[in-house]
PDB file of C-alpha atoms in Angstrom:
ATOM      1  CA  TYR A  22      78.837   0.719 -11.525  1.00 49.00           C
ATOM      2  CA  PRO A  23      78.119   1.103  -7.819  1.00 53.00           C
ATOM      3  CA  PRO A  24      74.783   2.717  -7.002  1.00 56.00           C
ATOM      4  CA  ASN A  25      74.724   6.439  -6.274  1.00 56.00           C
ATOM      5  CA  ASN A  26      74.328   6.023  -2.521  1.00 54.00           C
ATOM      6  CA  PHE A  27      76.888   3.202  -2.151  1.00 52.00           C
ATOM      7  CA  PHE A  28      79.582   5.245  -0.432  1.00 51.00           C
ATOM      8  CA  ILE A  29      77.254   7.503   1.544  1.00 51.00           C
ATOM      9  CA  TYR A  30      76.372   6.171   4.964  1.00 51.00           C
ATOM     10  CA  PRO A  31      74.113   7.993   7.397  1.00 53.00           C
ATOM     11  CA  TYR A  32      76.165   9.665  10.098  1.00 51.00           C
ATOM     12  CA  TYR A  33      74.760   9.879  13.588  1.00 48.00           C
ATOM     13  CA  SER A  34      76.748  11.504  16.377  1.00 46.00           C
ATOM     14  CA  LYS A  35      76.974   9.970  19.852  1.00 46.00           C
ATOM     15  CA  HIS A  36      74.654  12.585  21.269  1.00 42.00           C
ATOM     16  CA  SER A  37      72.062  12.378  18.525  1.00 50.00           C
ATOM     17  CA  SER A  38      68.542  11.470  19.562  1.00 56.00           C
ATOM     18  CA  MET A  39      68.195   9.164  16.556  1.00 68.00           C
ATOM     19  CA  SER A  40      69.285   5.572  16.720  1.00 82.00           C
ATOM     20  CA  PHE A  41      68.388   2.559  14.630  1.00 79.00           C
ATOM     21  CA  VAL A  42      65.543   0.506  16.104  1.00 82.00           C
ATOM     22  CA  ARG A  43      64.671  -2.208  13.602  1.00 86.00           C
ATOM     23  CA  SER A  44      64.542  -3.070   9.925  1.00 88.00           C
ATOM     24  CA  VAL A  45      61.278  -4.336   8.420  1.00 90.00           C
ATOM     25  CA  ARG A  46      60.784  -5.959   5.014  1.00 91.00           C
ATOM     26  CA  LEU A  47      57.449  -5.404   3.288  1.00 90.00           C
ATOM     27  CA  ARG A  48      55.865  -6.267  -0.048  1.00 91.00           C
ATOM     28  CA  VAL A  49      53.775  -3.295  -1.148  1.00 91.00           C
ATOM     29  CA  PRO A  50      52.012  -2.614  -4.483  1.00 90.00           C
ATOM     30  CA  ALA A  51      53.554   0.299  -6.364  1.00 90.00           C
ATOM     31  CA  GLY A  52      51.582   3.521  -6.222  1.00 86.00           C
ATOM     32  CA  ALA A  53      48.769   1.897  -4.257  1.00 87.00           C
ATOM     33  CA  ALA A  54      50.029   1.815  -0.666  1.00 86.00           C
ATOM     34  CA  ARG A  55      47.231   2.561   1.794  1.00 88.00           C
ATOM     35  CA  PRO A  56      47.261   2.624   5.573  1.00 85.00           C
ATOM     36  CA  GLY A  57      45.625  -0.662   6.466  1.00 83.00           C
ATOM     37  CA  PRO A  58      46.070  -3.927   8.321  1.00 85.00           C
ATOM     38  CA  ALA A  59      48.867  -5.266   6.095  1.00 82.00           C
ATOM     39  CA  ILE A  60      51.137  -2.263   6.583  1.00 86.00           C
ATOM     40  CA  GLY A  61      49.765  -1.400  10.025  1.00 85.00           C
ATOM     41  CA  GLN A  62      50.824  -4.689  11.614  1.00 86.00           C
ATOM     42  CA  ALA A  63      54.420  -4.060  10.567  1.00 86.00           C
ATOM     43  CA  LEU A  64      54.659  -0.331  11.256  1.00 85.00           C
ATOM     44  CA  GLY A  65      52.289   0.071  14.212  1.00 86.00           C
ATOM     45  CA  PRO A  66      54.583  -1.424  16.876  1.00 86.00           C
ATOM     46  CA  LEU A  67      57.403   0.851  15.679  1.00 86.00           C
ATOM     47  CA  GLY A  68      55.290   3.982  16.105  1.00 86.00           C
ATOM     48  CA  ILE A  69      55.756   5.047  12.497  1.00 87.00           C
ATOM     49  CA  ASN A  70      53.092   7.197  10.865  1.00 87.00           C
ATOM     50  CA  MET A  71      51.532   4.854   8.287  1.00 89.00           C
ATOM     51  CA  ALA A  72      49.934   7.641   6.253  1.00 90.00           C
ATOM     52  CA  GLU A  73      53.291   9.398   5.900  1.00 91.00           C
ATOM     53  CA  PHE A  74      55.002   6.171   4.794  1.00 90.00           C
ATOM     54  CA  CYS A  75      52.267   5.471   2.235  1.00 91.00           C
ATOM     55  CA  LYS A  76      52.491   9.016   0.871  1.00 92.00           C
ATOM     56  CA  GLN A  77      56.294   8.907   0.533  1.00 92.00           C
ATOM     57  CA  PHE A  78      56.250   5.374  -0.926  1.00 92.00           C
ATOM     58  CA  ASN A  79      53.624   6.238  -3.558  1.00 92.00           C
ATOM     59  CA  GLU A  80      55.565   9.360  -4.565  1.00 92.00           C
ATOM     60  CA  LYS A  81      58.853   7.459  -4.813  1.00 92.00           C
ATOM     61  CA  THR A  82      57.420   4.586  -6.873  1.00 91.00           C
ATOM     62  CA  GLU A  83      55.756   7.070  -9.212  1.00 91.00           C
ATOM     63  CA  SER A  84      59.062   8.931  -9.669  1.00 90.00           C
ATOM     64  CA  LEU A  85      60.855   5.616 -10.339  1.00 87.00           C
ATOM     65  CA  GLY A  86      58.358   4.882 -13.128  1.00 86.00           C
ATOM     66  CA  TYR A  87      56.683   1.732 -11.808  1.00 87.00           C
ATOM     67  CA  LYS A  88      53.160   0.976 -13.014  1.00 89.00           C
ATOM     68  CA  LYS A  89      50.426   0.882 -10.397  1.00 89.00           C
ATOM     69  CA  ASP A  90      49.883  -2.370  -8.426  1.00 87.00           C
ATOM     70  CA  ILE A  91      53.244  -3.994  -9.279  1.00 91.00           C
ATOM     71  CA  PRO A  92      54.406  -5.702  -6.061  1.00 92.00           C
ATOM     72  CA  LEU A  93      57.669  -4.214  -4.789  1.00 92.00           C
ATOM     73  CA  SER A  94      59.919  -5.246  -1.939  1.00 90.00           C
ATOM     74  CA  VAL A  95      60.607  -2.491   0.567  1.00 91.00           C
ATOM     75  CA  THR A  96      63.193  -2.441   3.347  1.00 91.00           C
ATOM     76  CA  LEU A  97      62.157   0.085   5.974  1.00 90.00           C
ATOM     77  CA  ASN A  98      64.593   1.213   8.685  1.00 90.00           C
ATOM     78  CA  ALA A  99      62.890   2.579  11.780  1.00 88.00           C
ATOM     79  CA  LEU A 100      64.682   5.124  13.946  1.00 86.00           C
ATOM     80  CA  SER A 101      64.117   5.827  17.635  1.00 84.00           C
ATOM     81  CA  ASP A 102      62.567   9.255  17.070  1.00 85.00           C
ATOM     82  CA  ARG A 103      59.770   7.615  15.009  1.00 84.00           C
ATOM     83  CA  THR A 104      61.249   8.644  11.691  1.00 86.00           C
ATOM     84  CA  PHE A 105      62.187   6.172   8.985  1.00 88.00           C
ATOM     85  CA  THR A 106      64.097   5.584   5.792  1.00 89.00           C
ATOM     86  CA  PHE A 107      63.226   3.025   3.153  1.00 91.00           C
ATOM     87  CA  ASP A 108      64.669   1.434   0.023  1.00 91.00           C
ATOM     88  CA  VAL A 109      62.498   0.212  -2.837  1.00 91.00           C
ATOM     89  CA  LYS A 110      63.729  -2.877  -4.654  1.00 91.00           C
ATOM     90  CA  THR A 111      62.694  -4.303  -8.030  1.00 90.00           C
ATOM     91  CA  PRO A 112      59.632  -6.569  -8.383  1.00 91.00           C
ATOM     92  CA  PRO A 113      60.062 -10.244  -7.425  1.00 92.00           C
ATOM     93  CA  THR A 114      61.537 -12.520 -10.091  1.00 92.00           C
ATOM     94  CA  SER A 115      58.485 -14.791  -9.970  1.00 90.00           C
ATOM     95  CA  TYR A 116      56.202 -11.825 -10.768  1.00 92.00           C
ATOM     96  CA  LEU A 117      58.376 -10.782 -13.727  1.00 92.00           C
ATOM     97  CA  LEU A 118      58.471 -14.366 -15.043  1.00 91.00           C
ATOM     98  CA  LYS A 119      54.684 -14.724 -14.842  1.00 90.00           C
ATOM     99  CA  LYS A 120      54.233 -11.449 -16.735  1.00 91.00           C
ATOM    100  CA  ALA A 121      56.774 -12.497 -19.391  1.00 91.00           C
ATOM    101  CA  ALA A 122      55.091 -15.897 -19.832  1.00 88.00           C
ATOM    102  CA  GLY A 123      51.639 -14.305 -19.944  1.00 87.00           C
ATOM    103  CA  ILE A 124      50.154 -16.342 -17.106  1.00 86.00           C
ATOM    104  CA  GLU A 125      48.254 -15.253 -14.008  1.00 83.00           C
ATOM    105  CA  LYS A 126      49.326 -18.059 -11.701  1.00 81.00           C
ATOM    106  CA  GLY A 127      51.983 -20.742 -11.619  1.00 73.00           C
ATOM    107  CA  PRO A 128      51.170 -24.475 -11.724  1.00 73.00           C
ATOM    108  CA  ASN A 129      49.686 -26.300  -8.740  1.00 74.00           C
ATOM    109  CA  GLN A 130      52.586 -28.775  -8.680  1.00 72.00           C
ATOM    110  CA  PRO A 131      55.899 -27.129  -9.595  1.00 65.00           C
ATOM    111  CA  ASN A 132      58.769 -29.218 -10.970  1.00 61.00           C
ATOM    112  CA  ALA A 133      56.395 -31.923 -12.182  1.00 57.00           C
ATOM    113  CA  ASP A 134      57.803 -34.334 -14.778  1.00 61.00           C
ATOM    114  CA  VAL A 135      54.966 -33.468 -17.138  1.00 63.00           C
ATOM    115  CA  SER A 136      55.232 -30.760 -19.785  1.00 66.00           C
ATOM    116  CA  PRO A 137      56.092 -27.226 -18.619  1.00 68.00           C
ATOM    117  CA  HIS A 138      53.302 -24.850 -17.631  1.00 73.00           C
ATOM    118  CA  ALA A 139      54.626 -21.937 -19.735  1.00 79.00           C
ATOM    119  CA  PHE A 140      57.641 -20.938 -21.807  1.00 85.00           C
ATOM    120  CA  VAL A 141      60.028 -17.998 -21.537  1.00 88.00           C
ATOM    121  CA  THR A 142      62.572 -17.145 -24.246  1.00 90.00           C
ATOM    122  CA  PRO A 143      66.254 -16.501 -23.469  1.00 90.00           C
ATOM    123  CA  GLU A 144      65.770 -12.875 -24.497  1.00 94.00           C
ATOM    124  CA  MET A 145      63.045 -12.510 -21.859  1.00 93.00           C
ATOM    125  CA  VAL A 146      65.328 -14.084 -19.258  1.00 93.00           C
ATOM    126  CA  TYR A 147      68.086 -11.560 -20.023  1.00 93.00           C
ATOM    127  CA  GLU A 148      65.596  -8.665 -19.892  1.00 94.00           C
ATOM    128  CA  ILE A 149      64.419  -9.822 -16.458  1.00 93.00           C
ATOM    129  CA  ALA A 150      68.039 -10.220 -15.343  1.00 93.00           C
ATOM    130  CA  ALA A 151      68.785  -6.665 -16.503  1.00 93.00           C
ATOM    131  CA  VAL A 152      65.860  -5.386 -14.411  1.00 91.00           C
ATOM    132  CA  LYS A 153      67.016  -7.351 -11.351  1.00 91.00           C
ATOM    133  CA  LEU A 154      70.571  -6.054 -11.819  1.00 89.00           C
ATOM    134  CA  LYS A 155      69.328  -2.539 -10.955  1.00 85.00           C
ATOM    135  CA  ASP A 156      68.941  -3.509  -7.277  1.00 84.00           C
ATOM    136  CA  ASP A 157      71.565  -1.941  -5.019  1.00 79.00           C
ATOM    137  CA  ASN A 158      72.812  -5.298  -3.752  1.00 82.00           C
ATOM    138  CA  ARG A 159      73.386  -6.793  -7.229  1.00 84.00           C
ATOM    139  CA  TRP A 160      75.462  -4.113  -8.975  1.00 80.00           C
ATOM    140  CA  HIS A 161      78.654  -6.201  -8.734  1.00 87.00           C
ATOM    141  CA  LEU A 162      77.207  -9.411 -10.215  1.00 89.00           C
ATOM    142  CA  PRO A 163      77.628 -10.310 -13.893  1.00 91.00           C
ATOM    143  CA  LEU A 164      74.479 -10.323 -16.041  1.00 92.00           C
ATOM    144  CA  GLU A 165      74.998 -14.007 -16.858  1.00 93.00           C
ATOM    145  CA  GLY A 166      74.959 -14.958 -13.170  1.00 92.00           C
ATOM    146  CA  VAL A 167      71.724 -13.079 -12.540  1.00 92.00           C
ATOM    147  CA  ALA A 168      70.233 -14.692 -15.676  1.00 93.00           C
ATOM    148  CA  ARG A 169      71.109 -18.143 -14.297  1.00 94.00           C
ATOM    149  CA  SER A 170      69.320 -17.220 -11.093  1.00 93.00           C
ATOM    150  CA  VAL A 171      66.248 -16.211 -13.108  1.00 92.00           C
ATOM    151  CA  ILE A 172      66.380 -19.561 -14.942  1.00 92.00           C
ATOM    152  CA  GLY A 173      66.521 -21.385 -11.598  1.00 90.00           C
ATOM    153  CA  THR A 174      63.461 -19.493 -10.379  1.00 89.00           C
ATOM    154  CA  ALA A 175      61.647 -20.332 -13.629  1.00 87.00           C
ATOM    155  CA  ARG A 176      62.475 -24.025 -13.214  1.00 84.00           C
ATOM    156  CA  SER A 177      61.218 -24.119  -9.643  1.00 83.00           C
ATOM    157  CA  MET A 178      57.991 -22.396 -10.739  1.00 81.00           C
ATOM    158  CA  GLY A 179      57.334 -25.069 -13.362  1.00 76.00           C
TER     159      GLY A 179
END
């Protein structure tokens, strides 16, 4: 059940010129990353080549099978020699819930006592939980626990 890269850690010797500088979290649309202000403000200070990141990200999301323009969370690790590594996570739960419910936007006042804004079936909740379970940091959690988390997100969205 652990992900493929769970037991493999990058090894850097004492005399290596590479050292970890900083980790940056981004939300980037799948297959549509372009060098621009949104990515530039995060990567510019680290000296990372934005065009190279966008190229690698678009290739990776295409190989993972994500449709274009689905928002994905990315954790980018910058190294001192201006190279980087990154991990692509699954789409946000709120995005998956909105798609499952068939709505564009959540309600203006979440958790209102009035009738719900949209409905999601238990089957949809378990499908979303199965998608979220593919993240590297959730492999050890039971499907039921992730499904309860999805339900909590749905409640807070209205």
